[in-house]
mmCIF file of C-alpha atoms in Angstrom:
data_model
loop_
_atom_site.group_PDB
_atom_site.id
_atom_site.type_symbol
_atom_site.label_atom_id
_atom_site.label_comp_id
_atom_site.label_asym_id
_atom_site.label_seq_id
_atom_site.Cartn_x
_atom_site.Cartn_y
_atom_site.Cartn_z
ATOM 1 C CA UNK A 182 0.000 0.000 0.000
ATOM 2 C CA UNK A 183 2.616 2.626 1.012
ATOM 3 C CA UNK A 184 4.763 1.913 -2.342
ATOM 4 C CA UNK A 185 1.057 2.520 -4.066
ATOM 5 C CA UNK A 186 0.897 5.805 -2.393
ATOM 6 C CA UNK A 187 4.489 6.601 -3.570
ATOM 7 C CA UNK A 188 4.178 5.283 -6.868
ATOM 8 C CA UNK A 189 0.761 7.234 -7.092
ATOM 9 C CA UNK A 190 2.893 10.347 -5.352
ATOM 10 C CA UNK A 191 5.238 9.993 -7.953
ATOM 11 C CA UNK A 192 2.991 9.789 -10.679
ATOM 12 C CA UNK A 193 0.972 13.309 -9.280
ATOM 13 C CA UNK A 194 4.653 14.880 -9.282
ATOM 14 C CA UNK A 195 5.184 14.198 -12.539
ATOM 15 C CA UNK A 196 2.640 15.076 -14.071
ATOM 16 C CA UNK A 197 2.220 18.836 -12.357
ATOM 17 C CA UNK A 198 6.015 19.169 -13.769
ATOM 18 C CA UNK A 199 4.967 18.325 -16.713
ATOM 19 C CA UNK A 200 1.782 20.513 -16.523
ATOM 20 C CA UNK A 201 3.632 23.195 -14.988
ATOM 21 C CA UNK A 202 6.366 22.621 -17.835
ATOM 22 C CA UNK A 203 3.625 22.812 -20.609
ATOM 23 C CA UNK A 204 2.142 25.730 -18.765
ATOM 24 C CA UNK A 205 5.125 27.934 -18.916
ATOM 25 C CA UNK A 206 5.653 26.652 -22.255
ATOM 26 C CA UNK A 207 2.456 27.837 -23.225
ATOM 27 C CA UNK A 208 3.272 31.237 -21.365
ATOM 28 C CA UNK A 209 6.465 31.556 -23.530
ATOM 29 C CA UNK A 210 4.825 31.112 -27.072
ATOM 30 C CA UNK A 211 2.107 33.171 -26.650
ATOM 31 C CA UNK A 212 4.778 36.101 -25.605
ATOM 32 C CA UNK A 213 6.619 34.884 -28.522
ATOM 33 C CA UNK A 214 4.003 34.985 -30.365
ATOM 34 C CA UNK A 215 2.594 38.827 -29.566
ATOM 35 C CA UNK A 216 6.368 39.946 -29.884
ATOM 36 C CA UNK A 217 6.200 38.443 -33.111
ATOM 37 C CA UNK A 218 3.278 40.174 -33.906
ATOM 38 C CA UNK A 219 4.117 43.561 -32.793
ATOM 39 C CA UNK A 220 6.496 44.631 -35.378
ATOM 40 C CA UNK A 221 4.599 43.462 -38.117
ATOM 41 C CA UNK A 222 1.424 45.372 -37.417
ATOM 42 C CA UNK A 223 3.888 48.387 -37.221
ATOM 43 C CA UNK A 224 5.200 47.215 -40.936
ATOM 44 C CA UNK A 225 2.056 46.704 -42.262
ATOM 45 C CA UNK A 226 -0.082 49.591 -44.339
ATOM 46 C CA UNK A 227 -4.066 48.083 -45.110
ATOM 47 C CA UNK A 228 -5.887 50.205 -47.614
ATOM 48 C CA UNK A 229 -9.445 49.926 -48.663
ATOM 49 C CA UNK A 230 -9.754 50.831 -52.076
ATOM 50 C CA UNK A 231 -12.087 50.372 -55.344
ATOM 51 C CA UNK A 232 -11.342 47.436 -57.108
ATOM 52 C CA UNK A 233 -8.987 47.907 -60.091
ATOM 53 C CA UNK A 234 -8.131 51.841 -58.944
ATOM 54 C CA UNK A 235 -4.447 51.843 -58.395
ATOM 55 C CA UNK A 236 -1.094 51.085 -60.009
ATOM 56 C CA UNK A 237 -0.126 47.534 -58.505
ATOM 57 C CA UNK A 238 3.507 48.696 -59.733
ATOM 58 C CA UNK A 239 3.170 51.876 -57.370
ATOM 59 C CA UNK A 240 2.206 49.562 -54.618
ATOM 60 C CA UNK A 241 5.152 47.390 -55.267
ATOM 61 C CA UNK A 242 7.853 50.847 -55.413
ATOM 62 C CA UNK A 243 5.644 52.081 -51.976
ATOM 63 C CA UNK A 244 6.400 48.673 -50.317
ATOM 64 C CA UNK A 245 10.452 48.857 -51.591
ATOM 65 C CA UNK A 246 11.020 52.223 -50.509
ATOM 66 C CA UNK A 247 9.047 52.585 -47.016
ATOM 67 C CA UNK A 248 9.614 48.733 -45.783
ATOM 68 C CA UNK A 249 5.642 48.851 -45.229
ATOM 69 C CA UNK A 250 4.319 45.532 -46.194
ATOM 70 C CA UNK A 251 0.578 46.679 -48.267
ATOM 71 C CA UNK A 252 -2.219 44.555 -47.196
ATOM 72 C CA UNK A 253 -4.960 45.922 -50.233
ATOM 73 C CA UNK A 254 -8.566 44.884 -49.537
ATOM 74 C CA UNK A 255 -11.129 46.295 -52.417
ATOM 75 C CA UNK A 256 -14.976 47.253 -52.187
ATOM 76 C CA UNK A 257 -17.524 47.706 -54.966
ATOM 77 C CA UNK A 258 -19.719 50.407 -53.636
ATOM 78 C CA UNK A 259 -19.669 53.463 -51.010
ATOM 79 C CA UNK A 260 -22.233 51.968 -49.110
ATOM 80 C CA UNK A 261 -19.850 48.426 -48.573
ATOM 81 C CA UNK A 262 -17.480 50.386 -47.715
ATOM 82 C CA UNK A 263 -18.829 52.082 -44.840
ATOM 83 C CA UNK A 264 -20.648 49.282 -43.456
ATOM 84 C CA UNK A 265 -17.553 47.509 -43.358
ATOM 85 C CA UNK A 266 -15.571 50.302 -41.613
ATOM 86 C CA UNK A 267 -18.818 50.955 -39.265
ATOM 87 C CA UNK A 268 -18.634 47.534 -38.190
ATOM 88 C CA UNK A 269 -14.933 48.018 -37.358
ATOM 89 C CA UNK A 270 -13.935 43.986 -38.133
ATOM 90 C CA UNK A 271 -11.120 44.839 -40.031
ATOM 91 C CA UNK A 272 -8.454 47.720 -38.941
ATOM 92 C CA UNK A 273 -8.006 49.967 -42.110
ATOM 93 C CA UNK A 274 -5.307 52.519 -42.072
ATOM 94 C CA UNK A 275 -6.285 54.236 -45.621
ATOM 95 C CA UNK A 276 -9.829 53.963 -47.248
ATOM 96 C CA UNK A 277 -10.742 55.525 -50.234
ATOM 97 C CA UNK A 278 -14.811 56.952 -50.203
ATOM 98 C CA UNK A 279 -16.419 59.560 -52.342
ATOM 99 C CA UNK A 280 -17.365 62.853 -51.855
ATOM 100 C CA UNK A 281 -20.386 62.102 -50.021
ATOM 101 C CA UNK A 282 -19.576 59.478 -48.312
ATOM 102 C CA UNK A 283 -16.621 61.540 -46.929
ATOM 103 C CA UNK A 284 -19.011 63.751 -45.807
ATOM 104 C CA UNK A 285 -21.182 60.976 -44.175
ATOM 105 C CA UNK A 286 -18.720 59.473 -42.548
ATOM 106 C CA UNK A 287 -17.026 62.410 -41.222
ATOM 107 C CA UNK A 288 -20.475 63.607 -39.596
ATOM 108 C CA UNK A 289 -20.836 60.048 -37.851
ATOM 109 C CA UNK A 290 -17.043 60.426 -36.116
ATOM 110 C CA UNK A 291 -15.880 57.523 -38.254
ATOM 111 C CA UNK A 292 -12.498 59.340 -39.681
ATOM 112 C CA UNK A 293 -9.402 61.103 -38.212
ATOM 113 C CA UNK A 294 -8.806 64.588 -38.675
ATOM 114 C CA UNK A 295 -5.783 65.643 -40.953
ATOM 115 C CA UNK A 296 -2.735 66.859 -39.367
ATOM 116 C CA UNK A 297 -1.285 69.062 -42.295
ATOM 117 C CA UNK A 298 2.191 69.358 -40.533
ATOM 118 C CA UNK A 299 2.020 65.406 -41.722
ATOM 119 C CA UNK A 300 0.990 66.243 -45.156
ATOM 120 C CA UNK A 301 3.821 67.276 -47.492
ATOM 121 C CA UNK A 302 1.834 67.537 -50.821
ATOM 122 C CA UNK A 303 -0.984 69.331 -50.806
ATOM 123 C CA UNK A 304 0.799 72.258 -52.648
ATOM 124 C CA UNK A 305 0.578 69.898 -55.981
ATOM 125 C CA UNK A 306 -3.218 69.618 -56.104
ATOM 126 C CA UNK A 307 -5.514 72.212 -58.423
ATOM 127 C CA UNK A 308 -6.696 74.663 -55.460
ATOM 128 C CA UNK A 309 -9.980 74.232 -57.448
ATOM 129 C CA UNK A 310 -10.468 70.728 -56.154
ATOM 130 C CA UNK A 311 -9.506 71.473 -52.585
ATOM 131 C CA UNK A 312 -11.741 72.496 -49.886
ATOM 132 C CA UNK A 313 -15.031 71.223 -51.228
ATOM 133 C CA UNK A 314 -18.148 71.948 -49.076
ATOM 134 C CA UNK A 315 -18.051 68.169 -48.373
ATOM 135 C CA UNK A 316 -14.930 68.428 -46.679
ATOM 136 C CA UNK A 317 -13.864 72.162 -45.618
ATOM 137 C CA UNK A 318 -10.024 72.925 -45.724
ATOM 138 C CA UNK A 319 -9.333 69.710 -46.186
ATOM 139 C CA UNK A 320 -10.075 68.473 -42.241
ATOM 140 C CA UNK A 321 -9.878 64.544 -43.513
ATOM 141 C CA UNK A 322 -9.600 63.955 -46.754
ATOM 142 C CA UNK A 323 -7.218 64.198 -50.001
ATOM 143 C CA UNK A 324 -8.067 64.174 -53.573
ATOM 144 C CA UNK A 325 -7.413 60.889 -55.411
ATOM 145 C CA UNK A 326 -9.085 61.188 -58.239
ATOM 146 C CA UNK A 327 -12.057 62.688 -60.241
ATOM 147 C CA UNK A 328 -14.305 62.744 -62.736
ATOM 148 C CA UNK A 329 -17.584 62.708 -64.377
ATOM 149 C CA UNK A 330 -20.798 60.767 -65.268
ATOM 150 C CA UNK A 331 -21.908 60.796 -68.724
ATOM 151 C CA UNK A 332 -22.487 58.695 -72.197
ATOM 152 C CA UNK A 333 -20.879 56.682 -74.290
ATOM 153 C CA UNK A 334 -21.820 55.526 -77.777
ATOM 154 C CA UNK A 335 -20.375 53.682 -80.507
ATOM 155 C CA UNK A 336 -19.799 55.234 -83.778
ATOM 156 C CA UNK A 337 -21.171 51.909 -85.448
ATOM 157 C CA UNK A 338 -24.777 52.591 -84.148
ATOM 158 C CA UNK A 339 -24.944 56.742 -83.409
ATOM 159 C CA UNK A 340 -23.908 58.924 -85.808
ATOM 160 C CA UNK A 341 -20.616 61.215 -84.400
ATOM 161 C CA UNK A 342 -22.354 64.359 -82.555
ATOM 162 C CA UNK A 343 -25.402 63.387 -82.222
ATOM 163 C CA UNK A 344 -25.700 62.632 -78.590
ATOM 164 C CA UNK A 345 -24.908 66.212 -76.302
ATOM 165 C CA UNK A 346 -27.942 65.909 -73.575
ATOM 166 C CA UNK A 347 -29.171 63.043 -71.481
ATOM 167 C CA UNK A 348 -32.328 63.934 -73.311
ATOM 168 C CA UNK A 349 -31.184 62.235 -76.635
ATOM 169 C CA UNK A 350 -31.468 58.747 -74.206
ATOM 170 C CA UNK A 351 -34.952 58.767 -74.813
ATOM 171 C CA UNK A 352 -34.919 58.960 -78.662
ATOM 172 C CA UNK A 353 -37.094 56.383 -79.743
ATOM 173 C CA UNK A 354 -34.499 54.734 -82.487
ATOM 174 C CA UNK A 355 -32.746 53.642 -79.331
ATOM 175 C CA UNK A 356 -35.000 50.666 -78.314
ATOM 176 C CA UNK A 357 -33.482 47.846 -76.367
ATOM 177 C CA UNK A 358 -29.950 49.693 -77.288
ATOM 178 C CA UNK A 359 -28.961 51.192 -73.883
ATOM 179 C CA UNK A 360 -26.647 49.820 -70.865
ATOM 180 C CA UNK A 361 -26.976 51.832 -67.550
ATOM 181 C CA UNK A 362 -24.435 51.386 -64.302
ATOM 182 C CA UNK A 363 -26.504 49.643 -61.965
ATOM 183 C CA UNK A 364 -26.133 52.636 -59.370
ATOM 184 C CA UNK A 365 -29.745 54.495 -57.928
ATOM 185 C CA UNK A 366 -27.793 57.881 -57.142
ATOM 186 C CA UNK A 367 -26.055 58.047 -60.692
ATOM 187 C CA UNK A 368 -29.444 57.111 -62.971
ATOM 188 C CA UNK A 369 -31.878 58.967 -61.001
ATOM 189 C CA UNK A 370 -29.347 61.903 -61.206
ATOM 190 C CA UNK A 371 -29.124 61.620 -64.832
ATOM 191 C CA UNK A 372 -32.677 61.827 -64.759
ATOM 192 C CA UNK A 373 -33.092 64.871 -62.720
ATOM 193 C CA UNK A 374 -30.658 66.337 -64.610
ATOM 194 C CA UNK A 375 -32.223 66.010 -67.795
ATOM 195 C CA UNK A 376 -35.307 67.662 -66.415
ATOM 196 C CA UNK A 377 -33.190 70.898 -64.873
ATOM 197 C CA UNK A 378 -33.485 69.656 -61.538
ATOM 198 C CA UNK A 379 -30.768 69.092 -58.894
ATOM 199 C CA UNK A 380 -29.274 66.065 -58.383
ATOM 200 C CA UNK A 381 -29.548 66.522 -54.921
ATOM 201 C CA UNK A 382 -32.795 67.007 -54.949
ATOM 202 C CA UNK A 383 -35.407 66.274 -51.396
ATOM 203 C CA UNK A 384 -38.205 67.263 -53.180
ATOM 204 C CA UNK A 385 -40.661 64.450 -53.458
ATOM 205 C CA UNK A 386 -42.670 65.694 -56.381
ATOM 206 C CA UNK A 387 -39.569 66.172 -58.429
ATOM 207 C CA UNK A 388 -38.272 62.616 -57.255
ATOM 208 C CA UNK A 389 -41.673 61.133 -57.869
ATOM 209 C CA UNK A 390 -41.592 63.262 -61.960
ATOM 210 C CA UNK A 391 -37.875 61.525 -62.365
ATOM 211 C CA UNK A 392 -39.072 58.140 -61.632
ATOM 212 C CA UNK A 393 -41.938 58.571 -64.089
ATOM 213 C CA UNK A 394 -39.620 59.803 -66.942
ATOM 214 C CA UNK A 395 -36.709 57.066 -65.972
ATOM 215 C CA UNK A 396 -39.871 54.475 -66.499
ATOM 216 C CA UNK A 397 -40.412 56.408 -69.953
ATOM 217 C CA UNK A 398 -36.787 55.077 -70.763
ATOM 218 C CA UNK A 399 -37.474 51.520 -70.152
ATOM 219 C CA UNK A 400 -38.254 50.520 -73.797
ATOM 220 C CA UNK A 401 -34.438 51.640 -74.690
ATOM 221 C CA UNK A 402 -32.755 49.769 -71.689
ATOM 222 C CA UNK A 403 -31.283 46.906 -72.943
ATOM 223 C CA UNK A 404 -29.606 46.153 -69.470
ATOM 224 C CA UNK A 405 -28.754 47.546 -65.818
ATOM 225 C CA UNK A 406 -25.898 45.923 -64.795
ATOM 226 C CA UNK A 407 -22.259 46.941 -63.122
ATOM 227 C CA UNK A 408 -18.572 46.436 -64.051
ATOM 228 C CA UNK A 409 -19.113 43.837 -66.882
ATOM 229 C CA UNK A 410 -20.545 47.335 -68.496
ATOM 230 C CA UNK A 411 -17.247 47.792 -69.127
ATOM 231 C CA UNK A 412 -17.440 44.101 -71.287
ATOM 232 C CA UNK A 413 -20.366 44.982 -72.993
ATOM 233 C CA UNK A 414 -19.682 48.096 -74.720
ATOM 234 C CA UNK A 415 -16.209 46.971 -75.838
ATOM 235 C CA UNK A 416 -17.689 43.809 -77.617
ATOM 236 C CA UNK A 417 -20.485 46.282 -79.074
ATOM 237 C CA UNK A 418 -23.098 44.788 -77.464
ATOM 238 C CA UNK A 419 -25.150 48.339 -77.302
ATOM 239 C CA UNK A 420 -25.063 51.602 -78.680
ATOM 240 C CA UNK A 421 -24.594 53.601 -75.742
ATOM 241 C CA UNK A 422 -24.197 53.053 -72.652
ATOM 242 C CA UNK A 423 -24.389 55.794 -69.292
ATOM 243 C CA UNK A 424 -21.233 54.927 -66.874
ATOM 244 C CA UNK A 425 -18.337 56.895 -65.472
ATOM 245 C CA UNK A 426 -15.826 58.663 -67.399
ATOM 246 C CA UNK A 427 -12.869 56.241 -66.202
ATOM 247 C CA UNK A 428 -14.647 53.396 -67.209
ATOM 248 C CA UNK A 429 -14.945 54.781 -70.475
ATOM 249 C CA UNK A 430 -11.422 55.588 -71.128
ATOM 250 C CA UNK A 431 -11.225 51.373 -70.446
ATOM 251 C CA UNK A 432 -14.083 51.145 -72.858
ATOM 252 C CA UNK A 433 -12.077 52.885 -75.426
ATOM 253 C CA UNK A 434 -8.648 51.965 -74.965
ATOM 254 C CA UNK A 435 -10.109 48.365 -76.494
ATOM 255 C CA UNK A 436 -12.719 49.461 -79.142
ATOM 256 C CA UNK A 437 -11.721 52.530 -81.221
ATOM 257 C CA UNK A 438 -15.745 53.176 -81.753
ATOM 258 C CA UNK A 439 -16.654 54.304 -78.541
ATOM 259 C CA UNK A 440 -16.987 57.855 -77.563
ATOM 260 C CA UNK A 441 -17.660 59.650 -74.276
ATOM 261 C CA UNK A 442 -19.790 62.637 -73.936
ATOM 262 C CA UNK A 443 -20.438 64.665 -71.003
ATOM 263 C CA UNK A 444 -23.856 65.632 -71.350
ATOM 264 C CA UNK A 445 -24.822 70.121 -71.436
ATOM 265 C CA UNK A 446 -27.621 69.826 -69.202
ATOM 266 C CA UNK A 447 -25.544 68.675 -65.883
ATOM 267 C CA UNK A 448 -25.129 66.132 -63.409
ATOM 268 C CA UNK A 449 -22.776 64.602 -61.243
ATOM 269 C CA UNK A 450 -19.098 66.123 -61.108
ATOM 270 C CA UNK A 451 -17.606 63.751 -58.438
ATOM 271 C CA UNK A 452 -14.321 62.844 -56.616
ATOM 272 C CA UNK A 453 -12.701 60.157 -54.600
ATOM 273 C CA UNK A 454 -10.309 60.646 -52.041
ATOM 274 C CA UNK A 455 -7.799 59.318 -49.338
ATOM 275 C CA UNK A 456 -9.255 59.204 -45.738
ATOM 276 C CA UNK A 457 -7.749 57.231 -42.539
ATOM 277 C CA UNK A 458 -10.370 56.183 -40.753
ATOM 278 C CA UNK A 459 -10.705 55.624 -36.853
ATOM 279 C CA UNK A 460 -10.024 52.183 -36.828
ATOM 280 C CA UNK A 461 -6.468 53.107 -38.065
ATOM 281 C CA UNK A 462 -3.882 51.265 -36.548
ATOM 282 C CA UNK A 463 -0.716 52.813 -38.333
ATOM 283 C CA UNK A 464 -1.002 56.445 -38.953
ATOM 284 C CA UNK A 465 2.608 56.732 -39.696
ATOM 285 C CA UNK A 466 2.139 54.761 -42.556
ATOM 286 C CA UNK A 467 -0.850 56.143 -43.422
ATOM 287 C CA UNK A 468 0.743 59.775 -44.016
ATOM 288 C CA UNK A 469 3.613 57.622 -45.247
ATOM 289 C CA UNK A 470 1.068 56.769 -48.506
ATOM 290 C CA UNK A 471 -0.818 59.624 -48.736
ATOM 291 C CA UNK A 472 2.511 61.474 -49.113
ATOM 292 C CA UNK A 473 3.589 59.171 -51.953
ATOM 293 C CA UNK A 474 0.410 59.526 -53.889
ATOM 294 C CA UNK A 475 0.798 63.117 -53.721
ATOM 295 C CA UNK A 476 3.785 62.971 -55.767
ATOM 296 C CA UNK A 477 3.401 64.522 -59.075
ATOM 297 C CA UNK A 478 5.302 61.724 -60.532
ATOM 298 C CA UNK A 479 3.238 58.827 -58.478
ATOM 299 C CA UNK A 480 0.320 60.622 -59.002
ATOM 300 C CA UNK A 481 0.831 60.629 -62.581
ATOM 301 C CA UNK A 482 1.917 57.225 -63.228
ATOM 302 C CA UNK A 483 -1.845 56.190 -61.342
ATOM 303 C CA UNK A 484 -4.003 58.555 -63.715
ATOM 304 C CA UNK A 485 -2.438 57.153 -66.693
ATOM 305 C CA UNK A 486 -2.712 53.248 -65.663
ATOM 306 C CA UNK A 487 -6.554 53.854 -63.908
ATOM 307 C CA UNK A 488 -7.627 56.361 -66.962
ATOM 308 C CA UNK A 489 -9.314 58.667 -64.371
ATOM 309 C CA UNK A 490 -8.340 62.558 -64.209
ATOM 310 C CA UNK A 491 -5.551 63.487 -61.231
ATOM 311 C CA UNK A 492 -6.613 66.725 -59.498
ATOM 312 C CA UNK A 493 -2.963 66.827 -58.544
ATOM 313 C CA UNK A 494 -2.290 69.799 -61.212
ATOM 314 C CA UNK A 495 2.094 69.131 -61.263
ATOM 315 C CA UNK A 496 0.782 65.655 -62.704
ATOM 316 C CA UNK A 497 -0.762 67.094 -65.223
ATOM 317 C CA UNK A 498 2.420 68.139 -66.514
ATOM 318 C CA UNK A 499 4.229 64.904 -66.956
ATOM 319 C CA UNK A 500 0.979 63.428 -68.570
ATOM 320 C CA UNK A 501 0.479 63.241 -72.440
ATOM 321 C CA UNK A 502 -0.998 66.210 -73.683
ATOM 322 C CA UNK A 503 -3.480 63.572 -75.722
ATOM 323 C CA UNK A 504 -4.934 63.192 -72.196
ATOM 324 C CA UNK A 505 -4.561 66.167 -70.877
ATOM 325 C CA UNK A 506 -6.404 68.144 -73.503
ATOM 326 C CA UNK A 507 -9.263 65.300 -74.295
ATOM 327 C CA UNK A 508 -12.521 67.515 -73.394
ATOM 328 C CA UNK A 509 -13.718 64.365 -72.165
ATOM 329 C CA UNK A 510 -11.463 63.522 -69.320
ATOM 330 C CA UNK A 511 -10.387 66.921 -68.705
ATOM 331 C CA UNK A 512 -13.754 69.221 -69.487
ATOM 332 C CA UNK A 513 -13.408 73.053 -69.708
ATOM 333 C CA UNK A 514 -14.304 75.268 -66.505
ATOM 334 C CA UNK A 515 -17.802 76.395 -68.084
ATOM 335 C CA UNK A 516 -18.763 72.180 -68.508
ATOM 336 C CA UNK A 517 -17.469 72.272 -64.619
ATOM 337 C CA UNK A 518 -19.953 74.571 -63.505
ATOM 338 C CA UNK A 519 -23.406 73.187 -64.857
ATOM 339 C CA UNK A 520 -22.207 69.659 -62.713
ATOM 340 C CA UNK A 521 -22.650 69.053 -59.233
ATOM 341 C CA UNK A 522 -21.180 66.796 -56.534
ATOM 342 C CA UNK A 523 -23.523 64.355 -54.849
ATOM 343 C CA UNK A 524 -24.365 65.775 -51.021
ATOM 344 C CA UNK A 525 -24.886 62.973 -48.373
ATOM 345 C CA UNK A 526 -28.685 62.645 -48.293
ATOM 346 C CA UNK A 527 -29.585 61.355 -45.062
ATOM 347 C CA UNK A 528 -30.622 57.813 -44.510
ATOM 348 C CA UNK A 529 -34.235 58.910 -45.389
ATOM 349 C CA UNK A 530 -33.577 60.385 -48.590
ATOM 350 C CA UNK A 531 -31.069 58.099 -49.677
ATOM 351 C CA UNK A 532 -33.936 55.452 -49.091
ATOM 352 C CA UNK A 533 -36.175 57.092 -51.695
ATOM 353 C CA UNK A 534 -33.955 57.216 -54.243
ATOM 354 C CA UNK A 535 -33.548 53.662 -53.708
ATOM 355 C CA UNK A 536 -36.695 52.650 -53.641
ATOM 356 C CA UNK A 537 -37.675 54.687 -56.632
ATOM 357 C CA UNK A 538 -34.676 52.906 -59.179
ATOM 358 C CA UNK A 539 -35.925 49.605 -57.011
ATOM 359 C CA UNK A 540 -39.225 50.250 -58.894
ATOM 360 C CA UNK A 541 -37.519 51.112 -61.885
ATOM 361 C CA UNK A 542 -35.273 47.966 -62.131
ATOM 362 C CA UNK A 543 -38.149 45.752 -61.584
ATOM 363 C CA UNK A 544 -39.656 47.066 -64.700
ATOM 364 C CA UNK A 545 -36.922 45.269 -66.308
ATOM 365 C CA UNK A 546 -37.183 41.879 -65.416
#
């Protein structure tokens, strides 16, 4: 009995070593394993960007000459976009919203304010595009890029000229020959637009007068769809199509047909730009990008790879002058002023113009 106590003595003993062992073991590893991680969060830069909206060679040259390792996530819409940084999941250091969006996320506390001691570029950016009523003096955000909404048609279909107002949409030899960007704020915009009305409209009769004339346009939608526009209209599958002016310069660079036409009754003028938001957990390499962007050189090499206009005006310099002075990509001042930005709506708002292109799509099916 008393060498079964030992032996069972023994056994206890040994096994709290070995517990205690595995214990500090345990204890070590997970130390090991936060050290580990330290540095690397420091080293690491994640942006939240549009899909297909940057350079990856710029990336590459950002990563070789800060040491910042780029973790790139992409979103297809404003509204993912803030959801996503709402629900604060993932930690992003540099996100890349819209002009409204900038201003709806600013006014629900979900972005830092700018130090400009940080910023050493703003000097290269067209004062036109800086402080914009959604973002006064520049408190959070810096241009990226900008640009317009408008039409494109192919030269095999519409006869060169032809198309100069959103009006001509609804031209009755245009049956079943029309693509729009599956977007409620861009086509019901159009729409009020074509009508004289703001595209920022809360007036319910004029939203409820648009939705009646966007049904009128039905029999000439051939379909509502997003980036495989893009597809489409370079395989001539339509004869015009309504979509963003980068997306058109795609369009174009593959099917020498396709023109782009920024419409003389208005619309949307808009602009994307770079934002850290609050869940930001390396500001150091957040300026660190921003900065780098900035560069007229940088900034250049983006606008001509993305096919968007750069509001950074030193770019403009080093860019062809078969971009620079294409009225389409780079419209005169008095084209400027009949366009206007999109203002953040409200949730209310932003519902009916929803719900009034929801009514519009389902037309459609």
């Amino acid at each position: 009995m008393k060498k079964l106590i030992n032996l069972t003595l023994g056994i206890s003993l040994a096994v709290a070593l070995l517990l205690g062992f595995s214990w500090g073991m345990n204890r070590l590893e997970n130390h090991q394993v936060k050290s580990d991680n330290a540095p690397k969060q420091k080293e690491t830069l994640t942006i939240y960007n549009w899909g297909d909206y940057i350079d990856p060679a710029i990336l590459k040259s950002f990563q070789k000459e800060t040491g910042y390792r780029v973790n790139y996530e992409t979103f297809d819409s404003n509204e993912a976009m803030y959801t996503k940084i709402k629900q604060g999941g993932t930690h992003y250091d540099v996100a890349i919203p819209s002009e409204y969006m900038v201003e709806k996320m600013r006014q629900d506390n979900l972005l830092m304010p700018l130090d400009h001691d940080k910023l050493s570029g703003l000097q290269h950016y067209n004062s036109s595009f800086l402080n914009e009523p959604f973002d006064p003096n520049n408190k959070y955000s810096v241009p990226y890029f900008w640009g317009t909404l408008g039409i494109v048609y192919n030269d095999k279909y519409v006869k060169p000229g032809s198309i100069t107002s959103w009006n001509d949409l609804w031209q009755s030899q245009y049956r079943k020959q029309i693509m729009l960007i599956d977007s409620a704020r861009d086509i019901m915009g159009m729409t009020l637009a074509s009508s004289g009305q703001s595209v920022n409209t809360k007036n319910e009769a004029e939203l409820a007068a648009a939705q009646g004339k966007l049904s009128s346009l039905m029999p000439n939608v051939k379909a509502i769809v997003a980036d495989e526009i893009k597809t489409y209209m370079a395989q001539d599958e339509a004869a015009l199509a309504v979509d963003y002016s980068g997306d058109a310069a795609e369009m174009m660079q593959q099917n020498k047909h396709l023109h782009y036409v920024v419409p003389e009754d208005g619309g949307n003028l808009w602009f994307d730009n770079m934002v850290i938001p609050k869940t930001v957990q390396n500001k150091k390499a957040a300026y660190a990008f921003i900065n780098y962007m900035s560069r007229p050189e940088v900034a250049a090499q983006n606008a001509e790879y993305v096919g968007y206009a750069t509001p950074n005006q030193d770019a403009m310099k080093l860019l062809p002058k078969s971009i620079t002075q294409d009225k389409a990509w780079y419209p005169e001042q008095a084209v400027l002023n009949r366009l206007e930005t999109y203002q953040n709506l409200g949730p209310d708002w932003t519902q009916r113009y929803n719900d009034y292109f929801l009514e519009f799509k389902m037309t459609n099916q």
